[in-house]
Short mmCIF file of C-alpha atoms and ligand atoms in Angstrom, two decimals:
data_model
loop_
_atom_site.label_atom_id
_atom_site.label_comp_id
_atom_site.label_asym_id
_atom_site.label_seq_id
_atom_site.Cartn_x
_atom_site.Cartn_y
_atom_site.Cartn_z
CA UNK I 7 31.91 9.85 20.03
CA UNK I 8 33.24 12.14 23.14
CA UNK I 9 30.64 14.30 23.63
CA UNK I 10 31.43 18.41 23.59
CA UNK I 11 29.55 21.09 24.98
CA UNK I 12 27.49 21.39 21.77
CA UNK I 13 26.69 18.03 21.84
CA UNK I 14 22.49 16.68 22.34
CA UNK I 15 20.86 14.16 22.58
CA UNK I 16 17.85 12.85 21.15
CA UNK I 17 14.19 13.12 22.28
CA UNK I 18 11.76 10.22 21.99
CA UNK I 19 9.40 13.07 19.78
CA UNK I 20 12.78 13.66 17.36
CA UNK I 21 13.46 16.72 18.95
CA UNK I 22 16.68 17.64 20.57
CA UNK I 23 18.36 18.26 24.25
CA UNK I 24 21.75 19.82 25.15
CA UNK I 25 23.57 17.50 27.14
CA UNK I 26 23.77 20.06 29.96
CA UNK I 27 21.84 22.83 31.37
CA UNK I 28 21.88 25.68 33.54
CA UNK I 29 19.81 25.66 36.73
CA UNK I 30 17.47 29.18 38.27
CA UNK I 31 15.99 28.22 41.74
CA UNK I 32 17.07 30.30 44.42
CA UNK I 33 18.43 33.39 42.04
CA UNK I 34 15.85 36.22 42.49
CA UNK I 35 15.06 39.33 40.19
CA UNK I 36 18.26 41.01 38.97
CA UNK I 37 20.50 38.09 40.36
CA UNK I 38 18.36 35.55 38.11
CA UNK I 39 19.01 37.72 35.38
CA UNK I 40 22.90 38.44 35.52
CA UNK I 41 22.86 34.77 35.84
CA UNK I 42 20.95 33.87 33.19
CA UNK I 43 22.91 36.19 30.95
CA UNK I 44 26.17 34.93 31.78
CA UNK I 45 25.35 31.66 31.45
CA UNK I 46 24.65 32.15 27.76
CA UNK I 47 27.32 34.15 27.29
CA UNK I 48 29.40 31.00 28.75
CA UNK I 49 27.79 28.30 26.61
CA UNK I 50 24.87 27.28 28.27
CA UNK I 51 21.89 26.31 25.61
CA UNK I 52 19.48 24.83 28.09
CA UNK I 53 17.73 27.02 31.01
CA UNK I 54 15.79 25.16 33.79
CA UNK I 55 13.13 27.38 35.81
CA UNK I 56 9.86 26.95 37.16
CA UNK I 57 6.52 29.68 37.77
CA UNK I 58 7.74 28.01 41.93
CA UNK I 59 10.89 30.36 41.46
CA UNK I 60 9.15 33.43 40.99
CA UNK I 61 11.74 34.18 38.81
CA UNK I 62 10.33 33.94 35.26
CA UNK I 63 10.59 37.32 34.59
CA UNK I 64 14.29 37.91 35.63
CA UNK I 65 14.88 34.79 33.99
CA UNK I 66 13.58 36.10 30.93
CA UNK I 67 14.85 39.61 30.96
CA UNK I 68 18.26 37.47 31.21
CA UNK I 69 17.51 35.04 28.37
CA UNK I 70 17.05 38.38 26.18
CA UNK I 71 20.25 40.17 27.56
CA UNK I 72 21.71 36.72 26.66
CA UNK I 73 20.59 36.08 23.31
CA UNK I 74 22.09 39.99 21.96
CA UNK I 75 25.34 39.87 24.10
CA UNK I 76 25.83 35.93 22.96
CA UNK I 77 25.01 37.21 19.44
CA UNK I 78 22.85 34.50 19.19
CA UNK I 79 18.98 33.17 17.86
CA UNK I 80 16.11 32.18 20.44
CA UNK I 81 16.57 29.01 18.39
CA UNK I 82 19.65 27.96 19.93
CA UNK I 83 17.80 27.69 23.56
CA UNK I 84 16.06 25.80 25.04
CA UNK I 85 13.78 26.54 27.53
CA UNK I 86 11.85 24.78 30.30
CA UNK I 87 9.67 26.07 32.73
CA UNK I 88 7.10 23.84 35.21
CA UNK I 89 3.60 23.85 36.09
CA UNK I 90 3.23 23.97 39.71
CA UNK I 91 1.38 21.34 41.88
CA UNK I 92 -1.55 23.89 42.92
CA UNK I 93 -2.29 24.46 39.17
CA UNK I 94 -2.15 21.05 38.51
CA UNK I 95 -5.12 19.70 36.45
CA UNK I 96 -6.87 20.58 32.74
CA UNK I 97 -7.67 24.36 32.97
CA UNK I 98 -5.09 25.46 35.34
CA UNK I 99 -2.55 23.91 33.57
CA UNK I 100 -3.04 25.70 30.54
CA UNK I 101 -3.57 29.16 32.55
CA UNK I 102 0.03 28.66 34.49
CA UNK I 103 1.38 27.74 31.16
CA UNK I 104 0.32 30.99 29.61
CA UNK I 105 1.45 33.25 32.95
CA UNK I 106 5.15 31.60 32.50
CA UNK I 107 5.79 31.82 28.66
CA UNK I 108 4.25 36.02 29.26
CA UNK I 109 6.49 36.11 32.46
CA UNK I 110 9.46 34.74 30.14
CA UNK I 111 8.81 37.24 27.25
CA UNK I 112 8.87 34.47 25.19
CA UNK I 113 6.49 33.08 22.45
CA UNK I 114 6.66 29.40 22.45
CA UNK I 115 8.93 26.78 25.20
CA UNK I 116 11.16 24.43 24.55
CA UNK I 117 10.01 22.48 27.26
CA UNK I 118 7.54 22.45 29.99
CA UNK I 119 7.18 20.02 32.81
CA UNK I 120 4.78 18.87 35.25
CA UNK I 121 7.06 19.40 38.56
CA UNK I 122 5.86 16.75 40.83
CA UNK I 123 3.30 14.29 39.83
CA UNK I 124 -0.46 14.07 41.99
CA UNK I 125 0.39 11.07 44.62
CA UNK I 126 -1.87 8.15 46.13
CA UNK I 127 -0.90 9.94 49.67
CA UNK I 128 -2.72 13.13 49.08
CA UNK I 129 -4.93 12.33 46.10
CA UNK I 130 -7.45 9.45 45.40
CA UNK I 131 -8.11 10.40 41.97
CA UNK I 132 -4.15 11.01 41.54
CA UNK I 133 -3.97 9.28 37.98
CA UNK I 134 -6.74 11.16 36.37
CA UNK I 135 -5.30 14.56 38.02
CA UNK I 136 -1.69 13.31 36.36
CA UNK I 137 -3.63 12.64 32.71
CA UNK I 138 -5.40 16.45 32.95
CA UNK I 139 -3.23 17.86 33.54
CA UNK I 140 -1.18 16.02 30.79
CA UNK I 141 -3.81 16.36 28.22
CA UNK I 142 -3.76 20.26 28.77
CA UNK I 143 -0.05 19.89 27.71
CA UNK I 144 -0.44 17.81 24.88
CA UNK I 145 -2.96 20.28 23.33
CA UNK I 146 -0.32 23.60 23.96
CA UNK I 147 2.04 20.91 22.16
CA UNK I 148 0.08 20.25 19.39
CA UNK I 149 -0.79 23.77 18.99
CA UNK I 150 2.88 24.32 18.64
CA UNK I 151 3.57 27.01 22.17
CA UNK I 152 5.22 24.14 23.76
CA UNK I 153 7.78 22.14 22.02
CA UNK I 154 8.23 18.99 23.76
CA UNK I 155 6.73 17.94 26.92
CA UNK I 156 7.62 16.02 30.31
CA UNK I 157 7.43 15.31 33.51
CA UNK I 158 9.66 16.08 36.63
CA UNK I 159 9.70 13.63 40.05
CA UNK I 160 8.01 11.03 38.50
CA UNK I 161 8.92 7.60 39.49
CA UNK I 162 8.16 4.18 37.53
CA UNK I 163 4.81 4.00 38.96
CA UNK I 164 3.57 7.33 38.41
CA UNK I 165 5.42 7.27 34.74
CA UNK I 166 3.27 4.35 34.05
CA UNK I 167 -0.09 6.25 33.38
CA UNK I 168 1.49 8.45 31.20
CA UNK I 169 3.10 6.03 28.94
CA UNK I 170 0.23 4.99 26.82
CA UNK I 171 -1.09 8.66 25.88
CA UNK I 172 -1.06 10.10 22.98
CA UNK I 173 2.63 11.77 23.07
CA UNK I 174 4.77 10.01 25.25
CA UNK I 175 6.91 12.38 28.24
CA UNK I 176 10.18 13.23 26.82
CA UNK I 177 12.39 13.86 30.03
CA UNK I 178 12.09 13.17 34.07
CA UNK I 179 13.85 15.30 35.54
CA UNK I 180 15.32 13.98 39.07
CA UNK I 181 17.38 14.43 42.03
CA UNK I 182 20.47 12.76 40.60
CA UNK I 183 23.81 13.63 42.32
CA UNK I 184 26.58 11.17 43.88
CA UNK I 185 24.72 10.12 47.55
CA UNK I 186 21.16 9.88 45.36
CA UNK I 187 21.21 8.85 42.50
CA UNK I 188 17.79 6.84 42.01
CA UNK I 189 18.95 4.31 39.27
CA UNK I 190 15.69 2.79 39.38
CA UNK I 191 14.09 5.33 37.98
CA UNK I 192 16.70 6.11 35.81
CA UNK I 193 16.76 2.50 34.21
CA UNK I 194 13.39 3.38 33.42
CA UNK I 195 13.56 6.19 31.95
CA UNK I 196 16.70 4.80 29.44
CA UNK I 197 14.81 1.72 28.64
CA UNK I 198 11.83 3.41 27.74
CA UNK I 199 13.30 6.17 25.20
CA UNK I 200 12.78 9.03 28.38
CA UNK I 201 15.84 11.51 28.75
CA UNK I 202 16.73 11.90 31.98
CA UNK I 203 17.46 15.42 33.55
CA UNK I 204 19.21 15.97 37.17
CA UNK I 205 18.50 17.98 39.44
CA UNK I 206 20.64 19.39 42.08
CA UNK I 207 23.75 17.67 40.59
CA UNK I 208 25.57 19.57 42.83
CA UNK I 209 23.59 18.36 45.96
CA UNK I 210 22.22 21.75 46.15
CA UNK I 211 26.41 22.02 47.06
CA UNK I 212 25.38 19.64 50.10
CA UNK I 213 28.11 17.06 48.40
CA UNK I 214 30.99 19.44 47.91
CA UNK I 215 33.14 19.20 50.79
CA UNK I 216 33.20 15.06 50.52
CA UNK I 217 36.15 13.94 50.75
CA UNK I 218 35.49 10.49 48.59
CA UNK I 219 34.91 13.04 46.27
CA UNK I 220 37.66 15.40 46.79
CA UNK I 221 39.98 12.39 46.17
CA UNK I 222 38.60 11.38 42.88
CA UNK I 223 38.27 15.02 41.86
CA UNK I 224 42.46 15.19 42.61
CA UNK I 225 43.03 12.55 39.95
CA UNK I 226 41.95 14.40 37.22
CA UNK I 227 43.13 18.02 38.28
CA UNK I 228 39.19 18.79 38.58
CA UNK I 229 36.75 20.29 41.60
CA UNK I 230 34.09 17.99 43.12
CA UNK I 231 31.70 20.09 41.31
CA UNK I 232 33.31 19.12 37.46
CA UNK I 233 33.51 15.67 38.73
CA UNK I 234 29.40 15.38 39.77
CA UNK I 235 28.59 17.39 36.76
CA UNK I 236 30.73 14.79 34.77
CA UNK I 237 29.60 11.46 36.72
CA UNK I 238 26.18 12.67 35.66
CA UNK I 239 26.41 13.21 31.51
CA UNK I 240 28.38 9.61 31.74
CA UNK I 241 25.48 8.54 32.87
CA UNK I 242 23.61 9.99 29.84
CA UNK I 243 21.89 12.22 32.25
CA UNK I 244 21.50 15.70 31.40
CA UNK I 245 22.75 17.71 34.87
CA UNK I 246 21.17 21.15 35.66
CA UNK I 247 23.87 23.00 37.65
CA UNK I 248 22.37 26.63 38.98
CA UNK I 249 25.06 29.05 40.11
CA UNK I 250 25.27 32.72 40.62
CA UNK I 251 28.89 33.35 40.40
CA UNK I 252 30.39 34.31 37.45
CA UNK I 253 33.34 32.41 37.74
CA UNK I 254 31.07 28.78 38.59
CA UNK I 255 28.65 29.28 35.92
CA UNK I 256 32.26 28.89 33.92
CA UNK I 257 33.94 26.47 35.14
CA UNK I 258 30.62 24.09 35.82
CA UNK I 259 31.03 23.99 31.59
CA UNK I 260 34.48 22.18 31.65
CA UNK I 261 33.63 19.12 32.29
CA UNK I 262 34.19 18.10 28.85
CA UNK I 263 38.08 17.91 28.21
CA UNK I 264 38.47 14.45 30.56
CA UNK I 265 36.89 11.17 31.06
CA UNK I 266 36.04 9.46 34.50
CA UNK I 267 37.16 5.94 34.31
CA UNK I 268 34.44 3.89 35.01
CA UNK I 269 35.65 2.99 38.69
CA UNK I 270 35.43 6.25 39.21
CA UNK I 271 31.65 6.03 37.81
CA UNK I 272 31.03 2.97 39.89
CA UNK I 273 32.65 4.26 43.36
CA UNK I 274 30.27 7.81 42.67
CA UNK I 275 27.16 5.28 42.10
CA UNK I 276 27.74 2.99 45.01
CA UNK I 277 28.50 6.31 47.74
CA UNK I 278 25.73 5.57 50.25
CA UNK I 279 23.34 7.86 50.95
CA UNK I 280 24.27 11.66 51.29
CA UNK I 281 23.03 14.91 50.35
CA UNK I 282 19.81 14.33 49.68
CA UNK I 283 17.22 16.76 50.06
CA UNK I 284 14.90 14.92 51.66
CA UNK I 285 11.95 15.34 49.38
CA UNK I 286 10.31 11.78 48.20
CA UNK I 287 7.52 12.41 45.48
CA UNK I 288 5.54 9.60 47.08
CA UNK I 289 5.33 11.34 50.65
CA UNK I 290 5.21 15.40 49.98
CA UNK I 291 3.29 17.37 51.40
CA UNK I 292 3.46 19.93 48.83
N1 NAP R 301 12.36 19.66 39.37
C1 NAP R 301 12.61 19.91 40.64
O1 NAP R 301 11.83 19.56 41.53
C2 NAP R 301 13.88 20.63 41.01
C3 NAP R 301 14.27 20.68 42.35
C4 NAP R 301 15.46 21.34 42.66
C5 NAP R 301 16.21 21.90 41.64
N2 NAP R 301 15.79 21.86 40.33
C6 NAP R 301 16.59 22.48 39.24
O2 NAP R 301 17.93 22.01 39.33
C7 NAP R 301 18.81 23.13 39.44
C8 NAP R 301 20.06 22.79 40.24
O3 NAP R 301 19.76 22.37 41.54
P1 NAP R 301 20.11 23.24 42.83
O4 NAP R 301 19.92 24.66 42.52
O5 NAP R 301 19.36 22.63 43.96
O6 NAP R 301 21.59 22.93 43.18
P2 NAP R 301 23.02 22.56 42.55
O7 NAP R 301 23.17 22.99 41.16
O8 NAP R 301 23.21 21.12 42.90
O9 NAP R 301 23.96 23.43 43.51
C9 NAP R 301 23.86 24.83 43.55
C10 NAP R 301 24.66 25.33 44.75
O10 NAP R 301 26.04 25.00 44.58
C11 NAP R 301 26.80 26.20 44.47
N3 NAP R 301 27.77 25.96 43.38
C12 NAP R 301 27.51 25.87 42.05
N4 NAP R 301 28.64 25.60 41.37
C13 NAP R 301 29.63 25.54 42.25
C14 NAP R 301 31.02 25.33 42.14
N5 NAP R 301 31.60 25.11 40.96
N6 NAP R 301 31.77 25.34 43.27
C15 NAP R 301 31.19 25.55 44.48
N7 NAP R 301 29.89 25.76 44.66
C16 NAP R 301 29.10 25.76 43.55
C17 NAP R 301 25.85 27.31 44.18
O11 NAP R 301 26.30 28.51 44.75
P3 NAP R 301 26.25 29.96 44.00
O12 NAP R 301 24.95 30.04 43.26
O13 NAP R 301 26.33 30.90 45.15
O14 NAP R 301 27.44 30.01 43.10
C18 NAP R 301 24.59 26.82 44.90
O15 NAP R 301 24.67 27.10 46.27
C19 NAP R 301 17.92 24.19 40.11
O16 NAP R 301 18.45 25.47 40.04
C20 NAP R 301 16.63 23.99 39.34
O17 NAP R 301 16.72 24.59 38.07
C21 NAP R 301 14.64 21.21 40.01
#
């Protein structure tokens, strides 16, 4: 069935995702929270931010503006936030936890990821940091503040020592955007029951002025952004655009009245490399 803008899909804990979201890095204070606001007011179900944004609290002060202008419930978001890799581990997980959902205003998440994993390169004990710092996060789960749980930046390998714990990650979220795409990891993900979320769909806006894309974008009467957004939910990948203008944070939602043919699909899959941002989880060094 042709998915809509209401349209989710399911979790590998039962639970379920929108199959798009709105994106917060780079949108400080009163910005984050205009944004934010209209975003809900335009649709959006899912926010994506991070304690890294130092933006919880403008996110939040949004997310409640939201909810009474939208006239809708805290139910019908969904909210992620990240722990951050210098709180990585058992007891600082759960203490950066706690500092987001306060910052938010809110009294459980949605979701809550670990944003990159602990690498070989910087870490010799980076499994066992990985499994802390997921076992603090399977206890906020089971105590019901966190709904589901995942990972972000994780790759096959470092997915691998998370697989056989007790609850399973729900989502990677990834760089996914025509010029990096990372179907590996994505293949994982799908055959292994993990959603996957993109990141920077838009490039970061790094892919906008293509003109590969601009061409396939004239087809269908859309914008390179619409088409991105669009190459990535045929993908079954749940994009995370992040604008602050009004009239994006619209028209980043219609992306649901056409259908790329799968040429289309396979020309925005096969564009060499491009607007990437450079970051590799194996090599970081942060
Ligand atoms: N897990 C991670 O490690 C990680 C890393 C990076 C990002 N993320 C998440 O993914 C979200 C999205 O990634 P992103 O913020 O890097 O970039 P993005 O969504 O790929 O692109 C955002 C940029 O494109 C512009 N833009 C948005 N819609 C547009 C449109 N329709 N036409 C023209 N320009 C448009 C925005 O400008 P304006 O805002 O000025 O409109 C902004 O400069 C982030 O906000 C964050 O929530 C996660």
């Amino acid at each position: 069935m042709a998915k809509t803008i209401n349209s989710k899909f399911k979790m590998n804990d039962g639970r379920e995702i929108p199959v798009i979201g709105f994106g917060t890095w780079k949108a400080d204070g009163d910005t984050a929270a205009m944004s934010a606001c209209e975003a809900i007011k335009a649709g959006y179900r899912l926010l994506d931010c991070a304690s890294l944004y130092r933006n919880e609290a403008g996110v939040g002060e949004g997310i409640a503006r939201g909810i009474k202008e939208a006239g809708i419930k805290r139910e019908d978001l969904f909210i992620t936030s990240k722990v951050w890799n210098r709180m990585r581990g058992y007891e600082k997980t759960k203490a950066a936890f706690e500092k987001s959902l306060t910052a938010l205003g809110l009294d459980y998440m949605d979701l809550y990821l670990i944003h990159w994993p602990a690498v070989k390169k910087q870490f010799e004990n980076w499994e066992e940091i990985n499994l802390d710092t997921w076992r603090a996060m399977t206890e906020l789960c089971k105590e019901g503040k966190i709904l589901s749980i995942g990972v972000a930046n994780f790759k096959e390998h470092h997915l691998k020592a998370l697989m056989e714990t007790e609850i399973k990650p729900a989502v990677d979220q990834i760089e996914f955007h025509p010029g990096y795409t990372q179907m590996e990891t994505v293949k994982f993900c799908q055959e292994n029951g993990i959603i996957v979320e993109g990141w920077s769909p838009l490039g970061s806006g790094a892919v906008l002025a293509d003109e590969r894309l601009a061409a396939i974008a004239a087809k269908y009467g859309k914008s390179v952004a619409q088409i991105c957004l669009r190459f990535a939910i045929q993908n079954d990948i749940v994009p995370l655009p992040k604008s602050v203008t009004p009239s994006r944070i619209v028209s980043n939602l219609e992306v649901f009245d056409f259908e790329l043919k799968d040429e289309d699909v396979a020309a925005m899959a096969a564009m060499p490399l491009f607007g990437w941002s450079g970051y590799n989880s194996d090599e970081v060094d942060f």
